[in-house]
Amino acid sequence: MQVESPEQIRNITLAGHGDTGKTTLASAVLYTGGEVNRMSRVEDGNTVTDFDEVEIARRSSVSLAAAHLAWRKHKINIVDTPGLGLFAAEARAGVRATDAMVLVVNAVSGVQVTTEKLWAFAQQARQPTLIHVNKLDRENADFLSLLDKLRERFGRQVRPLQVPIGKEADFSGVVDLITGKAYAFDRDGDGKGHETEMPATLAETVQTLRGKLIEGIAETDDALLERYFEEGELPEDVLRAGLRKAVLGQAIVPLTVGAAVHGIGTSTLLDTVVDVLPSPTDRGTFPATTIGGEDAAVESSAEAPVRALIFKTSNDPFSGRISLMRVVSGTLASDSTLWNSRAEATEKVGHLLAMQGKQGNAIPKLVTGDIGAVAKLKITKTGDTLCRQDAPVRLGWVFVRDPAISFAIEPKTKGDEDKIGEALGRLMDEDVSLRFGRDPQTGELLLSGSGQLHVEITIAKLANRHKVEVILHPPRVPYRETIKRAAQGHGRHKKQSGGRGQFADCTIKVEPIRDGESYEFKDEIFGGAIPQGYRPAVNKGIEEARMRGFVAGYPMGGLLVRLLDGQYHDVDSSEMAFKVAGSLAFKDALAQAAPTLLEPMMHVEITTSEDFMGDIMSDLSSRRGRPQGMETDGDKQIIKAVVPFAEMLDYASVLRRITQGRSSFSMEVEGYEEVPRQIQQKIIAEAKRDEA
Ligand SMILES: Nc1nc2c(ncn2[C@@H]2O[C@H](COP(=O)(O)OP(=O)(O)OP(=O)(O)O)[C@@H](O)[C@H]2O)c(=O)[nH]1
Ligand SMILES: [Mg+2]
C-alpha cells in the first residue's frame, strides 16, 4: 500500500525473549492482513521473517527482518527481531528504527532475562511499549497471575486492554475492556475475530479490570479524573482518546493477549496497534547528532529535508546487498542521489522497495516515517544516515559491545583464506558485532563474536551462503593478569660501550584497580628529576611490558602506575633508554605486587527436561560451576549457573552426550575472577612450555 501521510503509519518492533512466538506472530498478522495467503509456521520453515537458511535450520531468528501490512487504511510496518541475548544488537536496532516496541511475553514463562533487558532498553529510549501475552493456549497459562507478575516487575501502569476468553486449550477469544465487546476466533482460522456473547463467568473479572483501566486512564489527566468522579463513567470516544494520549506519554503500558500459532487475538492486536500506538508524527523528534557529535534531535516532519536511517544491511547471494531504512523526515523518492554523512560522500539510491521478509516490491517513494529498503548501495553501512548534503546529521547509534570470544579458524581447503576474508567481510556488513582478523602473535585467523553460538552460526552462514568450509579450533581462553598489592619498583638502564652511552633511571609505584581491566599512568614527579620530554617514554615502556604480561604472558590490567622519581644524563639519556628503564621498573614492582591470573566467567543457561537435571548439575559442579537457580518453562527446566569459560570449551558435546541430544544451552560472559592457585600453576607451566 502506498501511504501519503505519516499519520497513516505505525512502525512496531516485535521483541521479546527467545521462543515467545514473535516470528509466528509476524506470520499471523501478515496472514490476517491478507499479505500472504496462508498461515506459515516456524516448524515448516516457511515464515516470512525467518527466511535465512540458518534460521530455518535452527527454527529461531538470527537477524531482524521487516514486513508490512495494511489494516484499517493504515500501513503497519513490522520488524521481527531475534530473542537470543547474543543478538541483542538486532533487537535494539529494530527498536531504534521504529516508534513502539511490542514486547512479546510467553504466557507460561512470564518475565525472562531478555524481557527485562528489552524493557530497560525501551524505557531508556523513551519508547512506548505494548506487552503482548502470547501462547495463552498452552497448559499452565494463567492470565491473572501473570498479570500480577508483570505489574510487580514493570509497574502498575501495565494495564490490560483485553481479557482472554477460555483457558489453556479452550482459549478462544478476547473481551475488549474499552467497549466491553467479546470477540471469538476460529482456531487456526484467518485471525479475524467476530463478535460474540461474553461468557457470564467472565463478567466479574471484566468489570474489575475495566474499572481499573478507566481509573488508570482518568488518572493521567485531571480534567478526565474530575469528569469520571462526577459521572461515574466516561464515554467510549473520550476513553479512547485518553488511552491513546496516555500510551504515547508512556503513562500507560497497554497489554493485549493471544495465541499467535492458532490465529487467536490477531485482529484485536492489529486494532490496538492502530488505535493506541504512535504514528511517526506522534513521536515528534528522532534522536540524532550533528556532524560535530553534539546531540540534536531531528523533527520527524514531512516538511524537513529528507533524512533516512539505515538500520540493517544484509547480503543475499542472488540480489546482493539490501539496506533497510527508515525515512525520518522529508520524502525519499526512487532514483535519488543523497549524502552519506559518515562517509561524507554521495550515494546513489536506486529503486525503493517495500519489503516482505526477503521479498521486495518496487515502490516510487517513501514518505516521512515509512520503512522500506534499497538494493546495491555502495558505501552505506548499518547505522549510517542518508540525507541532503546541505543539511547533514547522524541518526545512527553506537551500542556494539566488544566481542566476548575469539576462535581460530582455518579453511578446509588450503588456499581459501582470501575467500574466507571476502565472505566474512560481507557477513560483517550485516552483523556489526562480528570481528575478523589475524592474531598478531600467532598469525592465526581469528573470528570473534558475542558467544560460541554466534560464531557457530556465522560458520554455518559461510558454508550455506558462501560455500566456504572452515575448521573451527577450540577458542583459547582470554585470561588476563592483574595485581593484588601496591608495590614500588626501580629501573636503571645504563650502558657504556665507547662513544655515546645510554642512561635512564626511574622509580614507580603500582597500585591495583579493582576492575582487573583498566590501566592508568600518573606523572607525579616534582621538579626535573626526569625532563618532561622523557616521561611519556617511561609510560610507553610500561605499556608494552604490561601487554606482554608477567605471570603467563596474558595482558595485565587493573592497575595504576605512578611515576615518582628518576635520574637522567645530559648526553646519554634518550627516549629509548627511558622506555627500557620503565619496563625494568615495572617488572621490579610487579615481583612484589602479588601478580595473579584472572579468567572469564560465563553465565550459562541450560534448557532440559526433568530427567537429566541431576546428571547436569553434578557435571557442572565438576566444572567448578556455581548454580544460580532454576526455572520451569512448561515441561522444561532451565538451569542457571556461573561457570569458568575454561571449563566450557567442550560443553556442547558433553551436554549432548549426557542428555542424548535433548537439551540446549547458551552462555555469555558475566565477568572476570581470579583463577584458583593450583590451576594457575598449570597455566603457568603450559605458558613456559609454549615459550620454550
Ligand atoms: N502453543 C503455542 N505455541 C506457539 C504460539 N506461538 C508460537 N508458538 C510456537 O513457539 C515456537 C517458537 O515460535 P517463534 O515464532 O519462532 O518464536 P520467536 O519468539 O520468534 O523465537 P526467536 O526468534 O528464537 O526469538 C514455535 O514452535 C511456534 O510454533 C502460541 O501462541 N501457542
Ligand atoms: Mg523469531
Short mmCIF file of C-alpha atoms in Angstrom, two decimals, residues 31-387:
data_model
loop_
_atom_site.label_atom_id
_atom_site.label_comp_id
_atom_site.label_asym_id
_atom_site.label_seq_id
_atom_site.Cartn_x
_atom_site.Cartn_y
_atom_site.Cartn_z
CA TYR A 31 -1.97 -13.61 7.09
CA THR A 32 -4.79 -11.74 8.82
CA GLY A 33 -3.87 -8.58 6.91
CA GLY A 34 -4.11 -10.51 3.64
CA GLU A 35 -0.45 -10.08 2.66
CA VAL A 36 0.12 -13.85 2.45
CA ASN A 37 -2.49 -16.44 1.62
CA ARG A 38 -1.84 -18.94 4.39
CA MET A 39 -0.56 -19.14 7.90
CA SER A 40 3.11 -20.07 7.88
CA ARG A 41 4.89 -21.80 10.73
CA VAL A 42 8.41 -21.85 12.11
CA GLU A 43 8.21 -25.67 12.11
CA ASP A 44 7.53 -25.68 8.36
CA GLY A 45 10.41 -23.32 7.67
CA ASN A 46 8.23 -21.04 5.53
CA THR A 47 7.68 -17.94 7.67
CA VAL A 48 8.09 -14.54 6.04
CA THR A 49 10.57 -13.14 8.53
CA ASP A 50 12.82 -16.19 9.21
CA PHE A 51 13.99 -16.72 5.63
CA ASP A 52 17.69 -17.28 6.14
CA GLU A 53 18.80 -20.93 5.82
CA VAL A 54 20.38 -20.82 9.26
CA GLU A 55 17.13 -19.51 10.78
CA ILE A 56 15.14 -22.23 9.05
CA ALA A 57 17.53 -24.93 10.23
CA ARG A 58 17.60 -23.65 13.81
CA ARG A 59 13.89 -22.72 13.92
CA SER A 60 14.87 -19.48 15.55
CA SER A 61 15.53 -15.93 14.36
CA VAL A 62 19.11 -14.79 13.96
CA SER A 63 18.72 -11.35 12.40
CA LEU A 64 16.00 -8.74 12.18
CA ALA A 65 13.62 -8.70 9.21
CA ALA A 66 10.95 -6.27 8.04
CA ALA A 67 7.45 -6.80 6.68
CA HIS A 68 4.29 -4.72 6.38
CA LEU A 69 0.55 -4.94 6.05
CA ALA A 70 -2.46 -2.72 5.54
CA TRP A 71 -5.01 -2.54 8.34
CA ARG A 72 -7.95 -0.14 8.54
CA LYS A 73 -6.37 2.24 5.99
CA HIS A 74 -3.07 2.25 7.91
CA LYS A 75 0.26 0.77 6.93
CA ILE A 76 1.75 -1.26 9.76
CA ASN A 77 5.47 -1.84 9.38
CA ILE A 78 6.73 -4.76 11.43
CA VAL A 79 10.29 -5.52 12.41
CA ASP A 80 10.72 -9.07 13.73
CA THR A 81 13.81 -9.48 15.92
CA PRO A 82 15.69 -12.44 17.43
CA GLY A 83 15.16 -13.16 21.13
CA LEU A 84 18.57 -14.70 21.83
CA GLY A 85 20.65 -12.45 24.07
CA LEU A 86 23.58 -12.90 21.68
CA PHE A 87 21.70 -10.93 19.06
CA ALA A 88 20.60 -8.10 21.31
CA ALA A 89 22.12 -5.63 18.82
CA GLU A 90 19.48 -6.66 16.26
CA ALA A 91 16.57 -6.14 18.64
CA ARG A 92 17.96 -2.78 19.66
CA ALA A 93 18.39 -1.66 16.08
CA GLY A 94 14.72 -2.57 15.49
CA VAL A 95 13.58 -0.57 18.49
CA ARG A 96 15.67 2.40 17.41
CA ALA A 97 14.24 2.39 13.90
CA THR A 98 10.56 2.06 14.88
CA ASP A 99 8.19 4.01 17.11
CA ALA A 100 6.96 1.39 19.56
CA MET A 101 8.07 -1.95 20.92
CA VAL A 102 5.65 -4.85 21.07
CA LEU A 103 7.16 -6.87 23.90
CA VAL A 104 6.03 -10.44 23.34
CA VAL A 105 5.77 -12.45 26.56
CA ASN A 106 5.28 -16.20 26.85
CA ALA A 107 2.11 -16.71 28.96
CA VAL A 108 3.68 -19.69 30.73
CA SER A 109 7.26 -18.49 31.33
CA GLY A 110 6.36 -14.86 32.05
CA VAL A 111 9.18 -12.36 32.54
CA GLN A 112 12.51 -13.79 31.30
CA VAL A 113 16.04 -12.43 31.07
CA THR A 114 15.63 -10.82 27.64
CA THR A 115 12.18 -9.47 28.57
CA GLU A 116 13.80 -7.43 31.32
CA LYS A 117 16.68 -6.23 29.18
CA LEU A 118 14.38 -5.10 26.37
CA TRP A 119 12.06 -3.35 28.78
CA ALA A 120 15.00 -1.41 30.20
CA PHE A 121 16.22 -0.52 26.72
CA ALA A 122 12.83 0.81 25.58
CA GLN A 123 12.49 2.81 28.80
CA GLN A 124 15.88 4.34 28.22
CA ALA A 125 14.99 5.13 24.60
CA ARG A 126 11.69 6.63 25.90
CA GLN A 127 9.72 4.48 23.61
CA PRO A 128 6.14 3.32 24.23
CA THR A 129 5.87 -0.43 24.86
CA LEU A 130 2.89 -2.68 24.35
CA ILE A 131 3.03 -6.02 26.14
CA HIS A 132 1.52 -8.85 24.12
CA VAL A 133 0.93 -12.04 26.09
CA ASN A 134 1.24 -14.93 23.65
CA LYS A 135 0.78 -18.72 23.95
CA LEU A 136 -2.30 -18.40 26.17
CA ASP A 137 -3.45 -21.73 24.70
CA ARG A 138 -0.67 -23.58 26.49
CA GLU A 139 -1.06 -25.76 29.54
CA ASN A 140 -0.43 -23.86 32.79
CA ALA A 141 -1.06 -20.46 31.19
CA ASP A 142 -2.73 -18.36 33.86
CA PHE A 143 -3.58 -14.83 32.78
CA LEU A 144 -4.38 -13.24 36.12
CA SER A 145 -1.33 -14.49 37.96
CA LEU A 146 0.89 -13.49 35.03
CA LEU A 147 -0.69 -10.03 35.09
CA ASP A 148 0.24 -9.68 38.76
CA LYS A 149 3.82 -10.62 37.98
CA LEU A 150 4.07 -8.20 35.07
CA ARG A 151 2.72 -5.35 37.17
CA GLU A 152 5.02 -6.24 40.02
CA ARG A 153 8.01 -6.15 37.70
CA PHE A 154 7.15 -3.30 35.31
CA GLY A 155 4.88 -1.16 37.45
CA ARG A 156 1.20 -0.57 37.90
CA GLN A 157 0.95 1.40 34.67
CA VAL A 158 0.75 -2.01 32.93
CA ARG A 159 -2.97 -2.15 32.06
CA PRO A 160 -4.69 -4.95 30.17
CA LEU A 161 -6.92 -3.68 27.36
CA GLN A 162 -8.24 -7.19 26.89
CA VAL A 163 -9.13 -10.30 28.87
CA PRO A 164 -8.82 -13.83 27.45
CA ILE A 165 -11.93 -15.98 26.96
CA GLY A 166 -11.32 -19.59 28.00
CA LYS A 167 -8.21 -21.13 29.48
CA GLU A 168 -5.36 -23.22 28.07
CA ALA A 169 -6.64 -25.48 25.25
CA ASP A 170 -10.04 -23.75 25.47
CA PHE A 171 -8.65 -20.26 24.95
CA SER A 172 -10.80 -18.96 22.11
CA GLY A 173 -11.09 -15.18 22.11
CA VAL A 174 -10.83 -11.87 23.92
CA VAL A 175 -13.03 -9.32 25.62
CA ASP A 176 -12.21 -5.70 24.77
CA LEU A 177 -12.25 -3.76 28.04
CA ILE A 178 -12.99 -0.37 26.49
CA THR A 179 -16.12 -1.46 24.60
CA GLY A 180 -16.96 -4.49 26.71
CA LYS A 181 -17.43 -6.44 23.47
CA ALA A 182 -16.35 -10.06 23.18
CA TYR A 183 -14.63 -11.48 20.08
CA ALA A 184 -14.36 -15.15 19.18
CA PHE A 185 -11.70 -16.50 16.82
CA ASP A 186 -11.81 -19.69 14.79
CA ARG A 187 -8.96 -21.87 15.99
CA ASP A 188 -6.42 -21.97 13.14
CA GLY A 189 -8.64 -19.62 11.14
CA ASP A 190 -7.89 -16.28 9.46
CA GLY A 191 -7.18 -14.45 12.71
CA LYS A 192 -10.18 -12.13 12.36
CA GLY A 193 -12.38 -12.03 15.44
CA HIS A 194 -16.15 -11.96 15.21
CA GLU A 195 -18.39 -10.50 17.87
CA THR A 196 -19.86 -12.95 20.29
CA GLU A 197 -21.63 -13.13 23.63
CA MET A 198 -19.39 -12.61 26.64
CA PRO A 199 -19.35 -15.74 28.86
CA ALA A 200 -21.18 -14.98 32.11
CA THR A 201 -18.31 -16.47 34.11
CA LEU A 202 -16.04 -13.63 32.96
CA ALA A 203 -18.40 -10.80 33.93
CA GLU A 204 -16.80 -10.11 37.28
CA THR A 205 -13.19 -10.15 36.05
CA VAL A 206 -14.12 -7.90 33.14
CA GLN A 207 -15.90 -5.46 35.41
CA THR A 208 -12.97 -5.20 37.83
CA LEU A 209 -10.30 -4.85 35.17
CA ARG A 210 -12.40 -2.43 33.13
CA GLY A 211 -12.87 -0.26 36.22
CA LYS A 212 -9.11 -0.28 36.81
CA LEU A 213 -8.40 0.61 33.19
CA ILE A 214 -10.80 3.55 33.23
CA GLU A 215 -9.33 4.76 36.51
CA GLY A 216 -5.87 4.35 35.07
CA ILE A 217 -6.77 6.45 32.05
CA ALA A 218 -8.53 9.10 34.13
CA GLU A 219 -5.55 9.37 36.49
CA THR A 220 -3.34 10.58 33.66
CA ASP A 221 -5.46 13.70 33.07
CA ASP A 222 -7.01 15.97 35.72
CA ALA A 223 -9.97 17.01 33.57
CA LEU A 224 -10.80 13.36 32.86
CA LEU A 225 -10.49 12.44 36.50
CA GLU A 226 -12.93 15.16 37.54
CA ARG A 227 -15.41 14.12 34.91
CA TYR A 228 -15.07 10.47 35.90
CA PHE A 229 -15.82 11.27 39.55
CA GLU A 230 -18.85 13.35 38.59
CA GLU A 231 -20.36 10.99 36.02
CA GLY A 232 -19.01 7.63 37.27
CA GLU A 233 -18.30 6.56 33.66
CA LEU A 234 -16.58 8.02 30.61
CA PRO A 235 -17.89 7.81 27.03
CA GLU A 236 -16.10 5.44 24.69
CA ASP A 237 -14.58 8.10 22.43
CA VAL A 238 -13.25 10.04 25.41
CA LEU A 239 -11.74 6.85 26.84
CA ARG A 240 -10.10 6.00 23.54
CA ALA A 241 -8.58 9.45 23.13
CA GLY A 242 -7.41 9.43 26.77
CA LEU A 243 -5.89 5.97 26.39
CA ARG A 244 -4.03 6.91 23.25
CA LYS A 245 -2.60 10.01 24.87
CA ALA A 246 -1.57 8.08 27.98
CA VAL A 247 0.17 5.40 25.93
CA LEU A 248 2.05 7.95 23.82
CA GLY A 249 3.18 9.67 27.02
CA GLN A 250 4.18 6.27 28.48
CA ALA A 251 1.81 6.78 31.40
CA ILE A 252 0.07 3.52 30.45
CA VAL A 253 1.64 0.33 29.16
CA PRO A 254 -1.16 -1.40 27.24
CA LEU A 255 -1.41 -5.17 27.37
CA THR A 256 -3.05 -7.46 24.78
CA VAL A 257 -3.48 -11.23 24.61
CA GLY A 258 -3.42 -14.02 22.04
CA ALA A 259 -2.17 -17.34 20.72
CA ALA A 260 -0.35 -16.49 17.51
CA VAL A 261 0.08 -20.00 16.23
CA HIS A 262 -3.72 -20.52 16.23
CA GLY A 263 -4.63 -17.06 14.96
CA ILE A 264 -6.33 -16.07 18.21
CA GLY A 265 -6.16 -12.40 19.21
CA THR A 266 -4.61 -11.31 15.91
CA SER A 267 -7.12 -8.78 14.56
CA THR A 268 -7.66 -7.36 18.04
CA LEU A 269 -3.90 -6.79 18.37
CA LEU A 270 -3.83 -5.00 14.99
CA ASP A 271 -6.77 -2.82 16.06
CA THR A 272 -4.89 -1.91 19.23
CA VAL A 273 -1.72 -1.08 17.29
CA VAL A 274 -3.67 1.35 15.09
CA ASP A 275 -5.67 2.81 17.98
CA VAL A 276 -3.08 3.35 20.68
CA LEU A 277 0.47 3.21 19.30
CA PRO A 278 2.21 6.31 17.95
CA SER A 279 2.45 7.34 14.31
CA PRO A 280 5.84 8.73 13.22
CA THR A 281 4.46 12.26 13.71
CA ASP A 282 3.31 11.49 17.24
CA ARG A 283 6.84 10.80 18.35
CA GLY A 284 7.78 14.36 17.40
CA THR A 285 11.55 14.07 17.20
CA PHE A 286 14.08 11.39 16.38
CA PRO A 287 17.41 11.20 18.25
CA ALA A 288 20.40 12.38 16.21
CA THR A 289 23.79 14.01 16.49
CA THR A 290 25.40 16.77 14.48
CA ILE A 291 28.49 16.05 12.39
CA GLY A 292 30.46 17.52 15.30
CA GLY A 293 28.96 14.89 17.61
CA GLU A 294 26.54 17.04 19.61
CA ASP A 295 23.02 15.86 20.43
CA ALA A 296 20.48 17.36 18.04
CA ALA A 297 17.08 15.72 17.77
CA VAL A 298 15.57 15.82 14.28
CA GLU A 299 11.98 16.85 13.70
CA SER A 300 10.03 13.89 12.31
CA SER A 301 8.29 16.06 9.75
CA ALA A 302 7.38 15.89 6.08
CA GLU A 303 8.49 19.48 5.54
CA ALA A 304 12.03 18.95 6.83
CA PRO A 305 14.86 17.91 4.43
CA VAL A 306 14.98 14.22 3.58
CA ARG A 307 16.88 12.04 6.07
CA ALA A 308 16.93 8.26 6.26
CA LEU A 309 18.47 5.91 8.80
CA ILE A 310 19.94 2.63 7.52
CA PHE A 311 19.20 0.18 10.31
CA LYS A 312 20.10 -3.13 8.71
CA THR A 313 22.28 -4.36 5.89
CA SER A 314 22.02 -7.87 4.53
CA ASN A 315 23.67 -9.66 1.68
CA ASP A 316 21.69 -12.04 -0.44
CA PRO A 317 23.76 -14.27 -2.74
CA PHE A 318 21.29 -13.54 -5.55
CA SER A 319 20.07 -9.98 -5.15
CA GLY A 320 23.19 -8.61 -3.48
CA ARG A 321 23.24 -6.02 -0.75
CA ILE A 322 19.91 -4.89 0.68
CA SER A 323 19.71 -1.96 3.09
CA LEU A 324 16.66 -1.49 5.31
CA MET A 325 15.90 2.12 6.04
CA ARG A 326 13.53 4.36 7.90
CA VAL A 327 12.76 7.75 6.49
CA VAL A 328 12.97 10.07 9.48
CA SER A 329 12.00 13.31 7.75
CA GLY A 330 11.08 14.56 4.28
CA THR A 331 10.13 12.29 1.39
CA LEU A 332 12.52 9.88 -0.29
CA ALA A 333 11.92 9.21 -3.99
CA SER A 334 13.30 6.31 -6.04
CA ASP A 335 16.43 7.10 -8.05
CA SER A 336 17.72 9.99 -5.99
CA THR A 337 21.22 10.96 -5.02
CA LEU A 338 21.89 11.52 -1.33
CA TRP A 339 24.75 12.29 1.02
CA ASN A 340 26.17 9.70 3.40
CA SER A 341 27.02 11.76 6.48
CA ARG A 342 29.51 9.23 7.91
CA ALA A 343 31.47 8.51 4.75
CA GLU A 344 30.98 12.15 3.67
CA ALA A 345 30.32 11.09 0.11
CA THR A 346 27.35 10.87 -2.24
CA GLU A 347 25.40 7.66 -2.64
CA LYS A 348 23.01 6.81 -5.45
CA VAL A 349 19.72 5.41 -4.22
CA GLY A 350 18.08 3.24 -6.88
CA HIS A 351 14.62 1.67 -6.79
CA LEU A 352 12.95 1.78 -3.43
CA LEU A 353 11.44 -1.44 -2.18
CA ALA A 354 8.67 -2.36 0.21
CA MET A 355 9.91 -5.48 2.00
CA GLN A 356 8.02 -8.63 2.90
CA GLY A 357 10.83 -10.60 4.53
CA LYS A 358 13.31 -11.25 1.73
CA GLN A 359 10.82 -10.25 -0.98
CA GLY A 360 10.97 -6.65 -2.20
CA ASN A 361 8.40 -4.85 -4.38
CA ALA A 362 9.35 -1.65 -6.16
CA ILE A 363 7.63 1.49 -4.87
CA PRO A 364 8.01 5.07 -6.12
CA LYS A 365 8.64 6.77 -2.78
CA LEU A 366 8.78 6.53 0.99
CA VAL A 367 7.09 9.30 2.97
CA THR A 368 8.21 10.55 6.39
CA GLY A 369 8.23 7.72 8.91
CA ASP A 370 7.89 4.92 6.39
CA ILE A 371 10.15 1.87 6.32
CA GLY A 372 11.48 0.28 3.15
CA ALA A 373 14.69 -0.86 1.53
CA VAL A 374 17.05 -0.22 -1.33
CA ALA A 375 19.36 -2.61 -3.12
CA LYS A 376 23.03 -2.27 -4.02
CA LEU A 377 24.15 0.76 -2.02
CA LYS A 378 27.89 1.11 -2.47
CA ILE A 379 29.35 2.79 0.60
CA THR A 380 26.49 2.82 3.10
CA LYS A 381 26.61 0.58 6.18
CA THR A 382 24.34 -0.23 9.10
CA GLY A 383 23.88 2.83 11.31
CA ASP A 384 24.62 5.32 8.52
CA THR A 385 22.43 8.26 7.57
CA LEU A 386 21.50 9.29 4.05
CA CYS A 387 20.48 12.92 3.85
#
